[in-house]
Short mmCIF file of C-alpha atoms and ligand atoms in Angstrom, two decimals:
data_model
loop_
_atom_site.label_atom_id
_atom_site.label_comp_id
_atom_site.label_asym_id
_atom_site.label_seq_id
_atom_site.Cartn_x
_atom_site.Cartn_y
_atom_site.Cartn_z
CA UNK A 1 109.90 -8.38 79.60
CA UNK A 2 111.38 -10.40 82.52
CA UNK A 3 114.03 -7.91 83.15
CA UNK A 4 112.08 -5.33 82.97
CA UNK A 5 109.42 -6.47 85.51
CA UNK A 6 112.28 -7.23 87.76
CA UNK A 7 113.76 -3.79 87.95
CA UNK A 8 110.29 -2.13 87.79
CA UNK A 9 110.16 -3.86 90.86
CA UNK A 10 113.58 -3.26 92.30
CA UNK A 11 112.90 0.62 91.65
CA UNK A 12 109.62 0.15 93.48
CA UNK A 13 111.46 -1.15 96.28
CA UNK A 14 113.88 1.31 96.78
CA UNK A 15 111.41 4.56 96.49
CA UNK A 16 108.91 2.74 98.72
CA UNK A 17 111.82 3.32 101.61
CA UNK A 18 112.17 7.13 101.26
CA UNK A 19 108.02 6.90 101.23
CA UNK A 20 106.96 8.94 104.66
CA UNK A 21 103.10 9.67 104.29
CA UNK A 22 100.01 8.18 103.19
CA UNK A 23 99.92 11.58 100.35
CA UNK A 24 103.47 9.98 98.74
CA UNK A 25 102.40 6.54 99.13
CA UNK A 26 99.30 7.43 96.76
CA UNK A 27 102.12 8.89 94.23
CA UNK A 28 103.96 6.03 94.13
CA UNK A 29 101.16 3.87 93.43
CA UNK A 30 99.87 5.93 91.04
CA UNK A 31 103.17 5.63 89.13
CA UNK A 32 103.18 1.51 89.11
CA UNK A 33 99.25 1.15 88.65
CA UNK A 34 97.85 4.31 87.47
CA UNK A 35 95.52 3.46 84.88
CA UNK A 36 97.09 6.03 81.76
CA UNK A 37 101.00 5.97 82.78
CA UNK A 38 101.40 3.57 85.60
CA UNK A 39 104.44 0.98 84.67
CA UNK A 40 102.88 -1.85 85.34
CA UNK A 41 100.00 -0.79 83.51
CA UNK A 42 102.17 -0.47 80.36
CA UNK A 43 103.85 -3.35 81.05
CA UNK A 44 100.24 -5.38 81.41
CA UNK A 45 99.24 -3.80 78.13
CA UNK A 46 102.23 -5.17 75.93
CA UNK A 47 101.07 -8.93 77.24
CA UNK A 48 99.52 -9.09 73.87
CA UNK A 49 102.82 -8.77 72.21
CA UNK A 50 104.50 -11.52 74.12
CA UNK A 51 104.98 -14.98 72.06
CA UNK A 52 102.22 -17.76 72.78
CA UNK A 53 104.90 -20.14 74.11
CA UNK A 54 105.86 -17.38 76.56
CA UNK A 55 102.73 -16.20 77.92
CA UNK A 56 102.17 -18.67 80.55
CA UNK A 57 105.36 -18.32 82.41
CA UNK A 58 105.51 -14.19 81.88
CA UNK A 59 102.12 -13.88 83.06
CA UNK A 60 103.02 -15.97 85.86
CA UNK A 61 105.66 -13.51 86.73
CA UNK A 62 103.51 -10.38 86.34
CA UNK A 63 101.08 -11.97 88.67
CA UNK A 64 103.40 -12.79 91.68
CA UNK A 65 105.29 -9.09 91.07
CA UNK A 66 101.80 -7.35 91.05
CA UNK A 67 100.73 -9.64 94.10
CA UNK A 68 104.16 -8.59 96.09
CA UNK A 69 104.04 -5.10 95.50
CA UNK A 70 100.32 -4.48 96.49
CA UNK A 71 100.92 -6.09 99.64
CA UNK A 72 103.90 -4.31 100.45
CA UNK A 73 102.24 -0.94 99.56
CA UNK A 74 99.29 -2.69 101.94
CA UNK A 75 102.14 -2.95 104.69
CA UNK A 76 103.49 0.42 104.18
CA UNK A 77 99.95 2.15 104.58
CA UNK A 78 99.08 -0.04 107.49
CA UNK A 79 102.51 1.19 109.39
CA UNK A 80 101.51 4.82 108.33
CA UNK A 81 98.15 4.84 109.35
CA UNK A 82 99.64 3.46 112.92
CA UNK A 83 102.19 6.37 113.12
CA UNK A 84 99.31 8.84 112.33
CA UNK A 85 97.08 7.60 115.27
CA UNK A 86 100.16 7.45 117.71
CA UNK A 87 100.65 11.36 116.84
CA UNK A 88 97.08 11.84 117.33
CA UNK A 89 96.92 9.72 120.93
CA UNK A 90 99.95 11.93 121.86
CA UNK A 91 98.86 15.32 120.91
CA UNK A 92 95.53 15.20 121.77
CA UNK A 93 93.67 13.71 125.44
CA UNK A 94 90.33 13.19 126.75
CA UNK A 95 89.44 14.88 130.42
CA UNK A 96 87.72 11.76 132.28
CA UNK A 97 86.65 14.58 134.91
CA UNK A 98 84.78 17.12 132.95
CA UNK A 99 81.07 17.05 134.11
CA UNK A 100 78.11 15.39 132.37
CA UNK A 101 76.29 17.98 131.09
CA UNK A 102 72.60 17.84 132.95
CA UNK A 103 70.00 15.94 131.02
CA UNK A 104 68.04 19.12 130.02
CA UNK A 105 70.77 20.40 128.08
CA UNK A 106 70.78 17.94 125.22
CA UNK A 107 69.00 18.48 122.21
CA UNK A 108 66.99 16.05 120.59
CA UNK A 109 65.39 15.90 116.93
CA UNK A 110 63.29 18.65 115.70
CA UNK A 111 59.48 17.13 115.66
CA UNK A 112 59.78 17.71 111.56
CA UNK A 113 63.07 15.23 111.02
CA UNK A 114 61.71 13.24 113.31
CA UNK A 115 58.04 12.47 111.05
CA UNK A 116 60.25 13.22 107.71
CA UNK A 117 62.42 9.77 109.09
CA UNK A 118 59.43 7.91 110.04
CA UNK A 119 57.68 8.76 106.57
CA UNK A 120 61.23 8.08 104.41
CA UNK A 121 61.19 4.52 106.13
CA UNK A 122 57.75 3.61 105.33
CA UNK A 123 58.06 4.60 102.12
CA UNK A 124 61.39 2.81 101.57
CA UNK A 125 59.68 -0.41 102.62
CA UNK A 126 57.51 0.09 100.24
CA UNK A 127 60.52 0.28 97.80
CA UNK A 128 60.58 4.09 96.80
CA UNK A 129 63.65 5.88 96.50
CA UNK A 130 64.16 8.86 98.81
CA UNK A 131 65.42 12.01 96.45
CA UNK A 132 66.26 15.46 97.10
CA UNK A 133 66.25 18.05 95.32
CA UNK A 134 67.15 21.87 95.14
CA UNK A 135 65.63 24.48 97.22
CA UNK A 136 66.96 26.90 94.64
CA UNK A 137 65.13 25.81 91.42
CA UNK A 138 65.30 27.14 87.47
CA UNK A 139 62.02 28.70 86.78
CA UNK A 140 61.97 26.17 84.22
CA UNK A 141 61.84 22.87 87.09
CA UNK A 142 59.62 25.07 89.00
CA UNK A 143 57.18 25.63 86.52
CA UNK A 144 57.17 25.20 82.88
CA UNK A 145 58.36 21.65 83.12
CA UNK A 146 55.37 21.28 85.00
CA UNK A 147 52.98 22.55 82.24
CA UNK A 148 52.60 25.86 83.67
CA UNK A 149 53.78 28.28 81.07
CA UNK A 150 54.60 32.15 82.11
CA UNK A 151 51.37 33.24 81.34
CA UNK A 152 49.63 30.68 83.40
CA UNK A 153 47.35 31.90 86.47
CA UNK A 154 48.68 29.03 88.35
CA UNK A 155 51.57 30.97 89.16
CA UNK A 156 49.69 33.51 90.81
CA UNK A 157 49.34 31.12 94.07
CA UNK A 158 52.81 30.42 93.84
CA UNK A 159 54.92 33.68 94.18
CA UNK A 160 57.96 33.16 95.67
CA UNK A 161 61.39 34.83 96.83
CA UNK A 162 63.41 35.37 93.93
CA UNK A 163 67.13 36.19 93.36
CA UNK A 164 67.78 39.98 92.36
CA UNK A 165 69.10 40.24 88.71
CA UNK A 166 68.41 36.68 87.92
CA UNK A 167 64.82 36.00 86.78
CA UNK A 168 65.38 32.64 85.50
CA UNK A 169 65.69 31.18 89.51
CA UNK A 170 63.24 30.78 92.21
CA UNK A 171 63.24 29.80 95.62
CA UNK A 172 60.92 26.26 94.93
CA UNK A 173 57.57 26.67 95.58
CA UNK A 174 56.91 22.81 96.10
CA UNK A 175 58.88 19.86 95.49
CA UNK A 176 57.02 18.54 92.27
CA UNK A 177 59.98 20.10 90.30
CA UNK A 178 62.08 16.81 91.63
CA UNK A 179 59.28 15.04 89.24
CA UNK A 180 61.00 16.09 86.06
CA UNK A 181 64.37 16.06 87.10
CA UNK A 182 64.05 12.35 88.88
CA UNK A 183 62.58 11.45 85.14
CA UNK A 184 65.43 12.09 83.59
CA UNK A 185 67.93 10.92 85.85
CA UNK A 186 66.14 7.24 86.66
CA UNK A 187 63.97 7.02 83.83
CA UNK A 188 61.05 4.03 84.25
CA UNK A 189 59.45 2.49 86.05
CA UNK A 190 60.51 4.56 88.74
CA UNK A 191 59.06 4.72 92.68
CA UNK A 192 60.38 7.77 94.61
CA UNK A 193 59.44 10.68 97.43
CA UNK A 194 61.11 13.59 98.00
CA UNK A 195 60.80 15.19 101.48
CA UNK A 196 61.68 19.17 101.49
CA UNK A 197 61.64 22.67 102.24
CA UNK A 198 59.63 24.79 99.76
CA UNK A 199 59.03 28.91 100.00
CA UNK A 200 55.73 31.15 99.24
CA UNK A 201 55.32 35.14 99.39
CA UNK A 202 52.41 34.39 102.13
CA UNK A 203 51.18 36.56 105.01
CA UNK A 204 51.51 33.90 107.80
CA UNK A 205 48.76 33.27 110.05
CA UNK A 206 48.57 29.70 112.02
CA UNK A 207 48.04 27.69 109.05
CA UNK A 208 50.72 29.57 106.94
CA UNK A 209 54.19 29.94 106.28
CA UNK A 210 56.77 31.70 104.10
CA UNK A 211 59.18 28.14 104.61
CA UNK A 212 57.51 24.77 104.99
CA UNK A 213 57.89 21.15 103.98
CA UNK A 214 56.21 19.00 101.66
CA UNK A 215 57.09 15.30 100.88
CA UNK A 216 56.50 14.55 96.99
CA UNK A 217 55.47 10.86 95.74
CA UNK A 218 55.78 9.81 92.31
CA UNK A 219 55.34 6.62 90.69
CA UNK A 220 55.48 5.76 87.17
CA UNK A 221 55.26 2.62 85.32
CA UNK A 222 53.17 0.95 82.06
CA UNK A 223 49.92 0.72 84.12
CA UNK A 224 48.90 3.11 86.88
CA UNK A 225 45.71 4.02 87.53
CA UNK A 226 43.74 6.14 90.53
CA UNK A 227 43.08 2.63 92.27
CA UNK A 228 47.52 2.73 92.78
CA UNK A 229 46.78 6.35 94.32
CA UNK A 230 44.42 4.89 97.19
CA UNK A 231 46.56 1.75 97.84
CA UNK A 232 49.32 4.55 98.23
CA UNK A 233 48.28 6.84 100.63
CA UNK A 234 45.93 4.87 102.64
CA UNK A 235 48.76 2.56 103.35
CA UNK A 236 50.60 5.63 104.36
CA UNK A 237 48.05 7.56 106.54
CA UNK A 238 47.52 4.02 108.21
CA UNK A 239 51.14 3.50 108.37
CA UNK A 240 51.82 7.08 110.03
CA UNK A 241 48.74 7.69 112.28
CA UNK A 242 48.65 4.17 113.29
CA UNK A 243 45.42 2.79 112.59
CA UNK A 244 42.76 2.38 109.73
CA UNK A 245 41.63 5.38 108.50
CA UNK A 246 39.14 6.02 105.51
CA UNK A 247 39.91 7.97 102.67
CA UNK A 248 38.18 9.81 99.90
CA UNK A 249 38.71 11.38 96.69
CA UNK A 250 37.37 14.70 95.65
CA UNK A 251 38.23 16.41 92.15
CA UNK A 252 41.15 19.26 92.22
CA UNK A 253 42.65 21.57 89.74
CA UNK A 254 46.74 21.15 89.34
CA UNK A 255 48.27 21.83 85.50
CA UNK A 256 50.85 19.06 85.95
CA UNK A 257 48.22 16.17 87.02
CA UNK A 258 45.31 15.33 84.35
CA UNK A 259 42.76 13.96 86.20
CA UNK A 260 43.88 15.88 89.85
CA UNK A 261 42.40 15.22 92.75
CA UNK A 262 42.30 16.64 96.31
CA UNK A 263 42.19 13.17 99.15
CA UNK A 264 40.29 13.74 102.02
CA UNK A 265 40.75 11.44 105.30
CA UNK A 266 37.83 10.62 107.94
CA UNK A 267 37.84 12.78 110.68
CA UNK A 268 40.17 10.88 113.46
CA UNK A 269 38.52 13.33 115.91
CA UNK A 270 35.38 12.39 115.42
CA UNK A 271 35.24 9.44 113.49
CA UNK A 272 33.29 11.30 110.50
CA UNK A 273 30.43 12.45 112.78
CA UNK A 274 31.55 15.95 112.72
CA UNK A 275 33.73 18.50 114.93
CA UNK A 276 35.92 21.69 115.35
CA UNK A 277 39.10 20.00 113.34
CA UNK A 278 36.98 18.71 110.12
CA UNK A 279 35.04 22.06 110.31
CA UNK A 280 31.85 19.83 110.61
CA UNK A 281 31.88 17.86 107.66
CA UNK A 282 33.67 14.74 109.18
CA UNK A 283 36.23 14.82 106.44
CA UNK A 284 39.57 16.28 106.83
CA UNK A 285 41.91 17.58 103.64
CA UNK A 286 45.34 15.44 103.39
CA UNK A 287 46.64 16.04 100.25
CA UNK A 288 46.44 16.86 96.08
CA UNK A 289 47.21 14.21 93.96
CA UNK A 290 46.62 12.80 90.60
CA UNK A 291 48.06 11.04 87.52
CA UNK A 292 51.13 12.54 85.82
CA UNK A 293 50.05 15.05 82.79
CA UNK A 294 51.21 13.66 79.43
CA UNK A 295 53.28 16.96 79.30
CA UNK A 296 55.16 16.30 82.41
CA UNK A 297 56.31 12.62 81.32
CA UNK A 298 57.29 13.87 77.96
CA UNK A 299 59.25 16.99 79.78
CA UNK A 300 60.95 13.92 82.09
CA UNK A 301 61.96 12.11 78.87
CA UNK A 302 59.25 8.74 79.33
CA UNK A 303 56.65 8.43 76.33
CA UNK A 304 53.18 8.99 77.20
CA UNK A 305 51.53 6.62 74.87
CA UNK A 306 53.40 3.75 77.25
CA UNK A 307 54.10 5.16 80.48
CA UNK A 308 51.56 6.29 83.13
CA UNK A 309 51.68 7.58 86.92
CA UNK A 310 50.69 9.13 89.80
CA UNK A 311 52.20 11.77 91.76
CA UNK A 312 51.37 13.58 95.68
CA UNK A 313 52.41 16.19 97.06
CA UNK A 314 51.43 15.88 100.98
CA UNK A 315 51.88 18.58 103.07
CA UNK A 316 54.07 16.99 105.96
CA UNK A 317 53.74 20.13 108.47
CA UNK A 318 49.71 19.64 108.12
CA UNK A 319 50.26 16.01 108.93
CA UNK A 320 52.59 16.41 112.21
CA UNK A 321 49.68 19.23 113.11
CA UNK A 322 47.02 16.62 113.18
CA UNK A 323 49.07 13.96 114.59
CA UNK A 324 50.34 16.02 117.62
CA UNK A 325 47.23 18.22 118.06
CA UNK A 326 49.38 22.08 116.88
CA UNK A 327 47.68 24.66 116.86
CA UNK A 328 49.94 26.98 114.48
CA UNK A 329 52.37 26.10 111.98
CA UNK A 330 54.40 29.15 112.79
CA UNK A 331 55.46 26.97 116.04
CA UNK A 332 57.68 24.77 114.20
CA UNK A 333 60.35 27.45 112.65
CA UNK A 334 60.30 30.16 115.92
CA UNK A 335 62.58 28.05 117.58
CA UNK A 336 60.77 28.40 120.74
CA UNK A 337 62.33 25.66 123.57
CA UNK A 338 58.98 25.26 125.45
CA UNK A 339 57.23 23.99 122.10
CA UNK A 340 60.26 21.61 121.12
CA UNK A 341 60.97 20.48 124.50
CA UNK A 342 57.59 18.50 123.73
CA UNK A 343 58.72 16.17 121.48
N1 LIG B 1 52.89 20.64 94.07
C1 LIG B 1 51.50 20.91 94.38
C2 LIG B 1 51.45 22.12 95.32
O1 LIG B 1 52.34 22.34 96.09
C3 LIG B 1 50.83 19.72 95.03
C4 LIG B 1 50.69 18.51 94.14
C5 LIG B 1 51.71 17.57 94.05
C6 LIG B 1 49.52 18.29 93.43
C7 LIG B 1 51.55 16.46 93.24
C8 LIG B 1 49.36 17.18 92.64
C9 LIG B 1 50.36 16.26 92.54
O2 LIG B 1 50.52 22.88 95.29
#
């Protein structure tokens, strides 16, 4: 064993010197420590056939030859690395007199990214889990995994783009499909939003679009109940807007929430007396919500009987419209400098 550690290491040694890039420096580690063939890795595994009395000392050894030849491989990529970035310096140069370009000229974030950040840190502190998820979806994400079957008239407000010759994908339609697919990867109790792009077959006017974003909140645990929902979303409408804001709860129809629910927050405007943006009722709509259908939890793998939650799907182009005053959705996607220059 002895002799063989020292001429594993002597052969080391002397490929190490014809060694002239980081790529064959990998190689040759790979063939003292890789973790199926590597010879030290074989030698390591036949420890358990060494004598008792010789253990101590041959372990010894292994350690101070293992210890030696990861720092000289350490060495080797340092002095590498340094070649590399001398190439680079030498090849490559900065011009210290090319002109700033004028302050105008640099972009900023898009108004969207800019609310999507703000919301993904609130709800982090909050400690959700931002997801993502994929704009191209399996019917079967999109919709049946949602309790809404072929035959359902739910789909009927949801048509979508859909790929020629392949029926069984969809462009998503919202991003509740994330709620089944987050289900089975996490499991519970589980906290998470989902900001995204989702598609409709709409005839766009100023309050719609064909593309638009929605940010998805689930929560799931052993006891949620509609008072979790409130706590939720006022502490986000308070947290985004910036100031107390009342909220309500009215009853709404959505297959994959049982009981659903439509929120409604007092008119900012107004204060709930009654104008142009609440359409006179001193209420304006936020977002659908509700408590997960037994079907969905079952679809995401969690048992009904001991798992409950609640799930939102806000619309986050409706909520940068009321916070910034805009007038028509279509604004955000024509790519129009005089409306982004706003921001
Ligand atoms: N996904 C629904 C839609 O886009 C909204 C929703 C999400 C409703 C979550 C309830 C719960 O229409």
């Amino acid at each position: 064993m002895k002799e063989q550690l020292s001429s594993l290491k002597k052969e080391f040694e002397a490929q190490l010197k014809h060694v002239s890039s980081l790529l064959q420096l990998e190689a040759l580690e790979q063939t003292i420590f890789g973790r199926k063939a590597g010879a030290f890795t074989t030698l390591a595994k036949q420890m358990k056939d060494v004598a008792t009395e010789q253990k101590k000392a041959i372990g010894e050894m292994m350690n101070t030859v293992r210890l030696k030849i990861v720092k000289e491989l350490e060495e080797k990529r340092e002095a590498l690395q340094r070649e590399e970035m001398k190439k680079i310096a030498e090849t490559e140069s900065i011009d210290v007199t090319e002109p700033h370009l004028p302050k105008e000229a640099h972009g900023h974030m898009h108004p969207m990214s800019q609310v999507e950040i703000e919301l993904s840190e609130l709800f982090r502190s909050m400690g959700f889990m931002v997801l993502d998820g994929p704009e191209l979806e399996s019917d079967y994400f999109n919709f049946e995994a949602l309790n809404i079957p072929p035959s359902h008239p739910a789909r009927d407000s949801h048509d979508t783009f859909f790929i020629k010759d392949h029926p069984e994908w969809v462009m998503r339609t919202h991003t509740s499909p994330v709620q089944v697919r987050a289900m089975r990867q996490y499991g519970a109790p589980l906290r998470a939003v989902v900001p995204g792009r989702v598609f409709r077959n709409e005839s766009t006017d100023a309050s719609h679009e064909h593309t638009f974003t929605q940010l998805e909140g689930l929560v799931v645990d052993t006891d949620i109940s509609i008072a979790d929902i409130i706590g939720v979303m006022k502490g986000l409408l308070t947290g985004i807007l910036k100031r107390e804001v009342e909220v309500r709860l009215r009853p709404g129809y959505f297959p994959f929430v049982e009981p659903g629910f439509e929120l409604d927050m007092k008119c900012l405007v107004c204060d709930g007396k009654g104008c142009n943006v609440c359409k006179h009722t001193g209420w304006v709509e936020m977002m659908p919500c509700g408590l997960v259908h037994p079907e969905v939890l079952k679809a995401g793998g969690l048992d009904p009987d001991v798992y409950s939650g609640f799930a939102f799907g806000l619309g986050s182009m409706r909520l940068v419209m009321q916070k910034y005053g805009i007038e028509d959705i279509r604004h955000f996607q024509s790519g129009d400098l005089r409306f982004l220059k706003q921001f």
